[in-house]
PDB file of C-alpha atoms in Angstrom:
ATOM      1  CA  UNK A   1      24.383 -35.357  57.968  1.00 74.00           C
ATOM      2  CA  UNK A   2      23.739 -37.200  61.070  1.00 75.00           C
ATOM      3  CA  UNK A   3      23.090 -35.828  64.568  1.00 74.00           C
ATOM      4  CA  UNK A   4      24.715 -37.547  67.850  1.00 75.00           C
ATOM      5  CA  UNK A   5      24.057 -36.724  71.044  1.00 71.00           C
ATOM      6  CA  UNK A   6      26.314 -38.925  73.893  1.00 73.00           C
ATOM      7  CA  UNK A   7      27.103 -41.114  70.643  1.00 74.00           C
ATOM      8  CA  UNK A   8      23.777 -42.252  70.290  1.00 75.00           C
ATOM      9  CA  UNK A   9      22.435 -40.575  66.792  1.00 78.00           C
ATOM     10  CA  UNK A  10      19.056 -38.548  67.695  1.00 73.00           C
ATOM     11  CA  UNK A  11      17.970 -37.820  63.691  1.00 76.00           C
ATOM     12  CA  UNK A  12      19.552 -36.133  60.799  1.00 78.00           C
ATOM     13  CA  UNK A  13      19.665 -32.784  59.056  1.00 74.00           C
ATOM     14  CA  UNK A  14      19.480 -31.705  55.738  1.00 73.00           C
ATOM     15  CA  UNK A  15      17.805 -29.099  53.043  1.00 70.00           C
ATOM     16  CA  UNK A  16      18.000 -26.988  56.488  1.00 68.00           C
ATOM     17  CA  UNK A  17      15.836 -29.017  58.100  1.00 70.00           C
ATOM     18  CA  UNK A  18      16.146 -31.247  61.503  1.00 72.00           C
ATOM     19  CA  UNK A  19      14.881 -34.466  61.645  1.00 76.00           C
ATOM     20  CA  UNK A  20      14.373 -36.245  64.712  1.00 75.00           C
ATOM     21  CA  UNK A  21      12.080 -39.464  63.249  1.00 72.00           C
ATOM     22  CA  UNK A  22       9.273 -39.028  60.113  1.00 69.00           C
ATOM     23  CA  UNK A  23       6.584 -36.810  62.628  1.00 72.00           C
ATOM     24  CA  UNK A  24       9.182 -34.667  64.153  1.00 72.00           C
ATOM     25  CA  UNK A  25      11.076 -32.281  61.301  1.00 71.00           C
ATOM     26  CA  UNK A  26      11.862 -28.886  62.669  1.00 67.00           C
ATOM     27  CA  UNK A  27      12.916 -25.516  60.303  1.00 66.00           C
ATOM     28  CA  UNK A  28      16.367 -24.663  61.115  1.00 62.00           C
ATOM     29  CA  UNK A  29      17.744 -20.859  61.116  1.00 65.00           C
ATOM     30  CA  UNK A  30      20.910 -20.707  60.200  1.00 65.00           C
ATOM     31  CA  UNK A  31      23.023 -19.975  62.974  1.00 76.00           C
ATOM     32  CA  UNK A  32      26.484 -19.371  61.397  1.00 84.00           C
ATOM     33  CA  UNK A  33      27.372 -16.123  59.504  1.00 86.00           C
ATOM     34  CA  UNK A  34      29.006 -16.901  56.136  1.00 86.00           C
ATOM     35  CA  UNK A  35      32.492 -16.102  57.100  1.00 89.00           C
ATOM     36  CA  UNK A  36      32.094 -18.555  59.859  1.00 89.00           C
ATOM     37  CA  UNK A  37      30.544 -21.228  57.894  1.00 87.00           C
ATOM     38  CA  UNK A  38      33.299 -21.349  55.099  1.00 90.00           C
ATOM     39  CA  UNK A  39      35.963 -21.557  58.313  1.00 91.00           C
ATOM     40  CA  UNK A  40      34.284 -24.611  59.273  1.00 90.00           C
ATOM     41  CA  UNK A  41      33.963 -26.060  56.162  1.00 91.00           C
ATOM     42  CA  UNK A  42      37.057 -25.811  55.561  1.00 93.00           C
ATOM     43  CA  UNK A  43      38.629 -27.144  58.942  1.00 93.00           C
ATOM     44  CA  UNK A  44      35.849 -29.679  57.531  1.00 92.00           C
ATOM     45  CA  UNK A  45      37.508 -30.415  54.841  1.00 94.00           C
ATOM     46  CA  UNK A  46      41.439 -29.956  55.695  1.00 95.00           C
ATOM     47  CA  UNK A  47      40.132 -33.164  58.277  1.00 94.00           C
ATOM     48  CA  UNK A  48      38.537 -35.551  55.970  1.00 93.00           C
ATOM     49  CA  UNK A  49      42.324 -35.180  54.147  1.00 96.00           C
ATOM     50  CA  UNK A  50      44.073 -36.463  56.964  1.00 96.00           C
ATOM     51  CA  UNK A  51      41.600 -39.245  58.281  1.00 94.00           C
ATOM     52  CA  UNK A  52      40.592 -37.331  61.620  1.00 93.00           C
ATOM     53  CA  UNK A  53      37.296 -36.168  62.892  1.00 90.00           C
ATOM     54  CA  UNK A  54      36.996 -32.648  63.787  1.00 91.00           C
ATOM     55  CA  UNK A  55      33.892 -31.038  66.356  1.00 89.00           C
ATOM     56  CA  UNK A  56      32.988 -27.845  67.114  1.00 88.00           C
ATOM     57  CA  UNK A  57      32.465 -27.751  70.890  1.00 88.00           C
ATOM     58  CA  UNK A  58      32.643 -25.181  73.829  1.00 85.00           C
ATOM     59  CA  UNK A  59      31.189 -21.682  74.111  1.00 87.00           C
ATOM     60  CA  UNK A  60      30.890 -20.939  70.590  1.00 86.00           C
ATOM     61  CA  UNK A  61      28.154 -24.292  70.628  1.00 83.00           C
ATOM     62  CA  UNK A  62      25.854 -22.241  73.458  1.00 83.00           C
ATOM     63  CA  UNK A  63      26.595 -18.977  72.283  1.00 85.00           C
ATOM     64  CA  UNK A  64      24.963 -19.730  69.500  1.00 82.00           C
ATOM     65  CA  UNK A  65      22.419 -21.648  70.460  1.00 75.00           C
ATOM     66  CA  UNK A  66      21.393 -18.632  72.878  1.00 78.00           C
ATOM     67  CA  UNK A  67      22.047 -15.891  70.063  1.00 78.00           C
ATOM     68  CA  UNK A  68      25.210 -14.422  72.147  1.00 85.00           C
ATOM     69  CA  UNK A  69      27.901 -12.875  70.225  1.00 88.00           C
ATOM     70  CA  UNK A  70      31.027 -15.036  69.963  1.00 88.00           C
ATOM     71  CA  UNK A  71      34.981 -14.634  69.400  1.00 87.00           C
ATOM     72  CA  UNK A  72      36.541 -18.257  69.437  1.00 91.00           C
ATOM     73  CA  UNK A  73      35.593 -21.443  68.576  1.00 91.00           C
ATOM     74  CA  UNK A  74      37.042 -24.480  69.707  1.00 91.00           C
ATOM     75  CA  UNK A  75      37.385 -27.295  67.867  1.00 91.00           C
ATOM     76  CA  UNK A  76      38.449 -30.897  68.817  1.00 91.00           C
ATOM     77  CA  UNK A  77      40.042 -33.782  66.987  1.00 91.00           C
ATOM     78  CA  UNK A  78      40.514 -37.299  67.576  1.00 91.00           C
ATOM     79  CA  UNK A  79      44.025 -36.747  65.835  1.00 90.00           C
ATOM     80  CA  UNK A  80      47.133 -34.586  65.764  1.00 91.00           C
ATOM     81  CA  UNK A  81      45.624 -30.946  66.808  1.00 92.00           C
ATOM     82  CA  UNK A  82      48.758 -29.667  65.269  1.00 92.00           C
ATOM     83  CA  UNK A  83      49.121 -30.868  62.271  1.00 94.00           C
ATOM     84  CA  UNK A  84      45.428 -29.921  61.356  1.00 95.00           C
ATOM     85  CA  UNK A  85      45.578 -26.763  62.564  1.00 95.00           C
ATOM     86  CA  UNK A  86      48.839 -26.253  59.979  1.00 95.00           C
ATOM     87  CA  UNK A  87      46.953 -27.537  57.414  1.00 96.00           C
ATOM     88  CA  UNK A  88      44.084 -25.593  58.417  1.00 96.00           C
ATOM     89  CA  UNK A  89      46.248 -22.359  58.175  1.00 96.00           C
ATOM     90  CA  UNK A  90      47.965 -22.824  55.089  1.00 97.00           C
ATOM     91  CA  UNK A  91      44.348 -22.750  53.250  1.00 97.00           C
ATOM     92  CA  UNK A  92      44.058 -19.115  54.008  1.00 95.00           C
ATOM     93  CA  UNK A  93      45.548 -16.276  52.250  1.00 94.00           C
ATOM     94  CA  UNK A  94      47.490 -14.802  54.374  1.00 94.00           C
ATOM     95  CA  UNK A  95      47.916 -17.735  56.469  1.00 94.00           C
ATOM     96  CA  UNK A  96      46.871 -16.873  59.991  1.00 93.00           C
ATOM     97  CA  UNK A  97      49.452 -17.364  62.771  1.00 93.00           C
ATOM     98  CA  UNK A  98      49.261 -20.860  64.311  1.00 94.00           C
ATOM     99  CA  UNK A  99      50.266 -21.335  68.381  1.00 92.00           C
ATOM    100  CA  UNK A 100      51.584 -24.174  69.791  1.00 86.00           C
ATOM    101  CA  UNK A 101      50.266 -25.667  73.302  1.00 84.00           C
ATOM    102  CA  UNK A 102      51.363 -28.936  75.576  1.00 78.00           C
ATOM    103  CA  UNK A 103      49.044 -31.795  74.900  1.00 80.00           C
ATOM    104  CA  UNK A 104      49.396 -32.014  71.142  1.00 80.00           C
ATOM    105  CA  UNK A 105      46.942 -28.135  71.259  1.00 85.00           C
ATOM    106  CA  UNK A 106      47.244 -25.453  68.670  1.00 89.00           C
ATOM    107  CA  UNK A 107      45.379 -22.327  67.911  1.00 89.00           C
ATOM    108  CA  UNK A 108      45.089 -20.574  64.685  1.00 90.00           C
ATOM    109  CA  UNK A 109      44.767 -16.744  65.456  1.00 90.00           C
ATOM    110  CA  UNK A 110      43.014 -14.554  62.167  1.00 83.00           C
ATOM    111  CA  UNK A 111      44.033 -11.481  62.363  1.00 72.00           C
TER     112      UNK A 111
END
């Protein structure tokens, strides 16, 4: 996987480990708990189907970063927010409750 920072990629990351050029490889801790992760890959997933990319951004980013506890996640995609986050839903069992905002904004809520 590649890494960007302000569109510019900085290194990649694989076999948890960060690589910034061949001297600089840095040991990454997993930072995700499992339930998380398979969300993600999921939403991952559901927007590869439909041809938009999908980023985790916000809070939930630092929170991690900073080992703070976190309850949302926002994600954004260059795309119809709606429509992934239906498609999103309809992968769970049962399917989480999906809000609709102005802007083309949804938000799935797990209960």
């Amino acid at each position: 996987m590649n890494l960007y920072f302000n569109n510019n990629l900085i290194g990649t990351y694989s076999d948890n480990k960060i690589r910034l050029d061949e001297k600089s490889v840095f040991e990454w801790k997993p930072l995700l708990s499992e339930k998380e992760e398979n969300i993600f890959k999921i939403i991952g997933e559901v927007a590869d189907a439909l041809h938009v990319e999908a980023y985790l951004v916000g809070g939930f980013v630092r929170d991690k970063i900073i080992n703070r506890s976190t309850k949302d996640a926002d994600i954004v995609c260059m795309g119809d927010g709606i429509a992934l986050a239906n498609a999103v839903a309809e992968r769970f069992t049962p399917k989480p409750y999906v809000a609709f905002f102005k802007n083309n904004n949804a938000s799935i809520i797990f209960l």
